[in-house]
CSV table of C-alpha atoms in Angstrom, one decimal:
chain,number,residue,atom,x,y,z
A,24,MET,CA,0.0,0.0,0.0
A,25,LYS,CA,1.0,3.5,-0.7
A,26,ARG,CA,-0.3,6.6,1.1
A,27,LYS,CA,-1.7,9.2,-1.3
A,28,VAL,CA,-2.8,12.7,-0.3
A,29,HIS,CA,-5.3,14.3,-2.6
A,30,ASP,CA,-3.6,17.6,-3.4
A,31,LEU,CA,-3.1,18.6,-7.0
A,32,ARG,CA,-1.7,22.1,-6.4
A,33,ALA,CA,1.9,21.0,-7.3
A,34,TRP,CA,0.8,19.1,-10.4
A,35,SER,CA,3.3,19.9,-13.2
A,36,ARG,CA,0.6,19.5,-15.9
A,37,SER,CA,-1.1,22.7,-14.8
A,38,ALA,CA,0.5,26.1,-15.0
A,39,ARG,CA,-2.4,28.0,-13.4
A,40,HIS,CA,-5.1,26.4,-11.2
A,41,GLU,CA,-7.1,26.8,-8.1
A,42,GLN,CA,-8.1,24.3,-5.4
A,43,LEU,CA,-11.0,24.6,-3.0
A,44,VAL,CA,-11.3,22.2,0.0
A,45,LEU,CA,-14.7,22.0,1.6
A,46,HIS,CA,-15.5,20.0,4.7
A,47,LEU,CA,-19.0,18.6,4.9
A,48,PRO,CA,-20.5,16.2,7.5
A,49,GLY,CA,-19.0,12.8,6.5
A,50,HIS,CA,-17.1,14.1,3.5
A,51,VAL,CA,-14.3,16.3,2.3
A,52,ILE,CA,-14.7,17.8,-1.2
A,53,VAL,CA,-11.6,18.8,-3.1
A,54,ASP,CA,-12.5,20.9,-6.2
A,55,TYR,CA,-9.5,21.5,-8.4
A,56,THR,CA,-9.8,23.6,-11.6
A,57,ALA,CA,-6.9,23.6,-14.1
A,58,HIS,CA,-7.2,27.0,-15.7
A,59,GLU,CA,-4.1,26.7,-17.8
A,60,VAL,CA,-2.7,23.3,-18.7
A,61,VAL,CA,0.9,22.6,-19.9
A,62,ARG,CA,0.2,19.0,-21.0
A,63,PRO,CA,-3.3,17.7,-21.5
A,64,LEU,CA,-4.0,14.2,-20.2
A,65,ASP,CA,-5.6,11.5,-22.4
A,66,VAL,CA,-6.3,8.1,-20.8
A,67,PRO,CA,-7.6,4.8,-22.1
A,68,PHE,CA,-11.2,4.0,-21.4
A,69,GLY,CA,-12.4,0.7,-22.7
A,70,GLY,CA,-11.5,0.6,-26.4
A,71,ARG,CA,-11.1,4.3,-26.8
A,72,VAL,CA,-9.0,7.2,-25.4
A,73,ILE,CA,-10.6,10.1,-23.6
A,74,ARG,CA,-9.3,13.5,-22.5
A,75,VAL,CA,-9.6,14.0,-18.7
A,76,LEU,CA,-7.4,17.2,-18.4
A,77,ASP,CA,-7.2,20.3,-20.4
A,78,HIS,CA,-7.7,24.1,-20.0
A,79,GLY,CA,-10.7,24.7,-17.7
A,80,TYR,CA,-11.2,21.1,-16.6
A,81,ARG,CA,-12.2,20.3,-13.1
A,82,TRP,CA,-11.4,17.3,-10.9
A,83,VAL,CA,-13.9,17.1,-8.0
A,84,ARG,CA,-13.0,14.6,-5.3
A,85,VAL,CA,-15.7,13.3,-2.9
A,86,HIS,CA,-13.8,11.8,-0.1
A,87,PRO,CA,-15.8,10.0,2.6
A,88,THR,CA,-14.4,10.4,6.1
A,89,GLY,CA,-14.9,8.5,9.3
A,90,SER,CA,-13.7,5.0,8.5
A,91,GLY,CA,-10.1,5.7,9.5
A,92,GLY,CA,-7.0,3.7,8.9
A,93,GLY,CA,-7.1,0.0,8.1
A,94,VAL,CA,-10.7,-0.1,6.9
A,95,MET,CA,-11.4,-0.9,3.2
A,96,GLY,CA,-13.3,1.9,1.4
A,97,ASP,CA,-13.2,4.1,-1.7
A,98,ALA,CA,-13.2,7.7,-2.8
A,99,LEU,CA,-14.6,9.2,-6.0
A,100,THR,CA,-13.1,11.8,-8.3
A,101,ALA,CA,-15.2,13.2,-11.1
A,102,GLN,CA,-13.3,14.6,-14.1
A,103,LEU,CA,-15.3,17.4,-15.8
A,104,ASP,CA,-14.5,19.3,-19.0
A,105,GLY,CA,-14.4,23.1,-19.4
A,106,ASP,CA,-18.2,23.1,-19.9
A,107,GLY,CA,-18.8,21.1,-16.7
A,108,LEU,CA,-19.7,17.9,-18.5
A,109,PRO,CA,-18.4,14.7,-17.0
A,110,ARG,CA,-15.5,13.1,-18.9
A,111,GLN,CA,-14.9,10.2,-16.4
A,112,LEU,CA,-15.6,9.0,-12.9
A,113,TYR,CA,-12.6,7.6,-11.1
A,114,VAL,CA,-12.9,5.6,-7.9
A,115,ASP,CA,-9.8,4.8,-5.8
A,116,VAL,CA,-10.2,1.6,-3.7
A,117,HIS,CA,-8.3,2.0,-0.5
A,118,GLY,CA,-7.3,0.2,2.7
A,119,GLY,CA,-7.9,3.2,5.0
A,120,GLU,CA,-8.5,6.9,4.8
A,121,GLY,CA,-8.4,10.1,6.8
A,122,VAL,CA,-7.9,13.8,6.7
A,123,GLY,CA,-4.5,15.3,7.5
A,124,GLU,CA,-3.8,18.3,9.8
A,125,ASP,CA,-3.7,20.4,6.6
A,126,GLY,CA,-7.4,19.5,5.9
A,127,LEU,CA,-6.5,17.4,2.9
A,128,PRO,CA,-7.8,13.8,2.5
A,129,TRP,CA,-5.5,10.8,2.2
A,130,ILE,CA,-5.9,7.1,1.4
A,131,ASP,CA,-3.8,4.0,1.6
A,132,ASP,CA,-4.1,2.9,-2.0
A,133,LEU,CA,-5.0,-0.7,-2.8
A,134,TYR,CA,-4.0,-0.4,-6.5
A,135,LEU,CA,-7.4,-1.2,-8.1
A,136,ASP,CA,-9.5,1.7,-9.5
A,137,VAL,CA,-13.0,1.7,-11.0
A,138,ILE,CA,-13.5,4.1,-13.9
A,139,GLY,CA,-16.9,5.0,-15.2
A,140,ASN,CA,-18.7,6.9,-18.0
A,141,TRP,CA,-21.3,9.2,-16.3
A,142,VAL,CA,-23.9,10.6,-18.7
A,143,VAL,CA,-25.8,13.7,-17.7
A,144,GLY,CA,-28.0,16.0,-19.7
A,145,PRO,CA,-31.4,17.8,-19.7
A,146,GLU,CA,-33.3,14.6,-19.9
A,147,CYS,CA,-30.8,12.5,-17.8
A,148,PRO,CA,-29.9,13.6,-14.3
A,149,GLY,CA,-26.9,11.3,-14.5
A,150,ARG,CA,-26.3,7.6,-14.9
A,151,VAL,CA,-23.3,5.5,-15.3
A,152,THR,CA,-23.4,3.7,-18.6
A,153,GLU,CA,-20.0,1.9,-18.7
A,154,THR,CA,-17.4,0.8,-16.1
A,155,HIS,CA,-14.0,-0.8,-16.0
A,156,ILE,CA,-11.8,-2.0,-13.2
A,157,ILE,CA,-8.2,-1.0,-13.9
A,158,ASP,CA,-4.7,-1.6,-12.5
A,159,GLY,CA,-5.2,-5.3,-11.8
A,160,ASP,CA,-1.5,-5.7,-12.9
A,161,GLU,CA,-0.4,-3.4,-10.1
A,162,LEU,CA,-2.4,-5.4,-7.6
A,163,GLU,CA,-0.8,-8.7,-8.9
A,164,ASP,CA,2.7,-7.1,-8.6
A,165,ALA,CA,1.9,-6.1,-5.0
A,166,VAL,CA,0.9,-9.7,-4.1
A,167,ARG,CA,4.0,-11.1,-5.9
A,168,ASP,CA,6.3,-8.6,-4.1
A,169,GLY,CA,4.7,-9.4,-0.7
A,170,ARG,CA,3.1,-5.9,-0.2
A,171,MET,CA,-0.3,-7.6,0.0
A,172,THR,CA,-1.5,-11.1,0.7
A,173,ALA,CA,-3.7,-13.1,-1.8
A,174,ALA,CA,-6.6,-12.8,0.7
A,175,GLN,CA,-6.2,-9.0,0.7
A,176,ALA,CA,-6.1,-8.9,-3.1
A,177,GLU,CA,-9.3,-11.1,-3.2
A,178,ALA,CA,-11.1,-8.7,-0.8
A,179,THR,CA,-9.9,-5.7,-2.9
A,180,TRP,CA,-11.3,-7.3,-6.1
A,181,ALA,CA,-14.6,-8.0,-4.3
A,182,HIS,CA,-14.8,-4.3,-3.1
A,183,ALA,CA,-14.0,-3.0,-6.6
A,184,ARG,CA,-16.8,-5.2,-8.1
A,185,ALA,CA,-19.2,-3.9,-5.4
A,186,VAL,CA,-18.4,-0.3,-6.3
A,187,GLU,CA,-18.8,-1.1,-10.0
A,188,SER,CA,-22.2,-2.6,-9.4
A,189,ALA,CA,-23.3,0.3,-7.2
A,190,LEU,CA,-22.2,2.8,-9.9
A,191,CYS,CA,-24.2,1.0,-12.6
A,192,ALA,CA,-27.2,0.7,-10.3
A,193,GLY,CA,-27.1,4.4,-9.4
A,194,THR,CA,-26.8,3.5,-5.7
A,195,TYR,CA,-23.1,4.6,-5.1
A,196,PRO,CA,-23.4,7.0,-2.2
A,197,PRO,CA,-20.6,9.4,-3.1
A,198,LEU,CA,-22.2,10.0,-6.5
A,199,ALA,CA,-25.3,11.5,-4.7
A,200,VAL,CA,-22.9,13.8,-2.7
A,201,LEU,CA,-21.2,14.8,-6.0
A,202,ARG,CA,-24.6,15.6,-7.6
A,203,ARG,CA,-25.7,17.8,-4.7
A,204,TYR,CA,-22.3,19.6,-4.7
A,205,LEU,CA,-22.3,20.3,-8.4
A,206,GLU,CA,-25.9,21.7,-8.1
A,207,ASP,CA,-25.0,23.9,-5.2
A,208,PRO,CA,-21.3,24.0,-4.3
A,209,TYR,CA,-21.7,25.9,-1.0
A,210,THR,CA,-24.0,23.5,0.8
């Protein structure tokens, strides 16, 4: 496992940006806007490539709090284009989480991530139409190198599949928090 702090301010891909951190009951929202991008970011999604970072793009992190260290969980990042339309949902599966003294959320990363295509529009309040679990090779390497046990890897896969199912069913709790925040960012 590797501890990751969700703080994009030092990201070399962005020359000019702003980052807002909002503490809500049970969640921390980190809303990062890349106003000027040095290197756009394109990533594979299924059989295609999508852009998840360019001028004006936002990454909004919905980070549940309260489970603490050593408890398996997950945290959602929505990647939005310059018009505020979703490009990708990205869920980190973790083995513990918290908020540092600086107010920024952290996770103990368990390698697997769930990505999703979130469709919104006038007739569609938002639904996930496609998902993929990625970075299985990193999890296999962690087991092979002794950083995780086979049982931990199996539990991580089960958790990632449960997140994937909840996203597709529209029952993934952080997605509801994200929707509310995007509708009214100051609540």
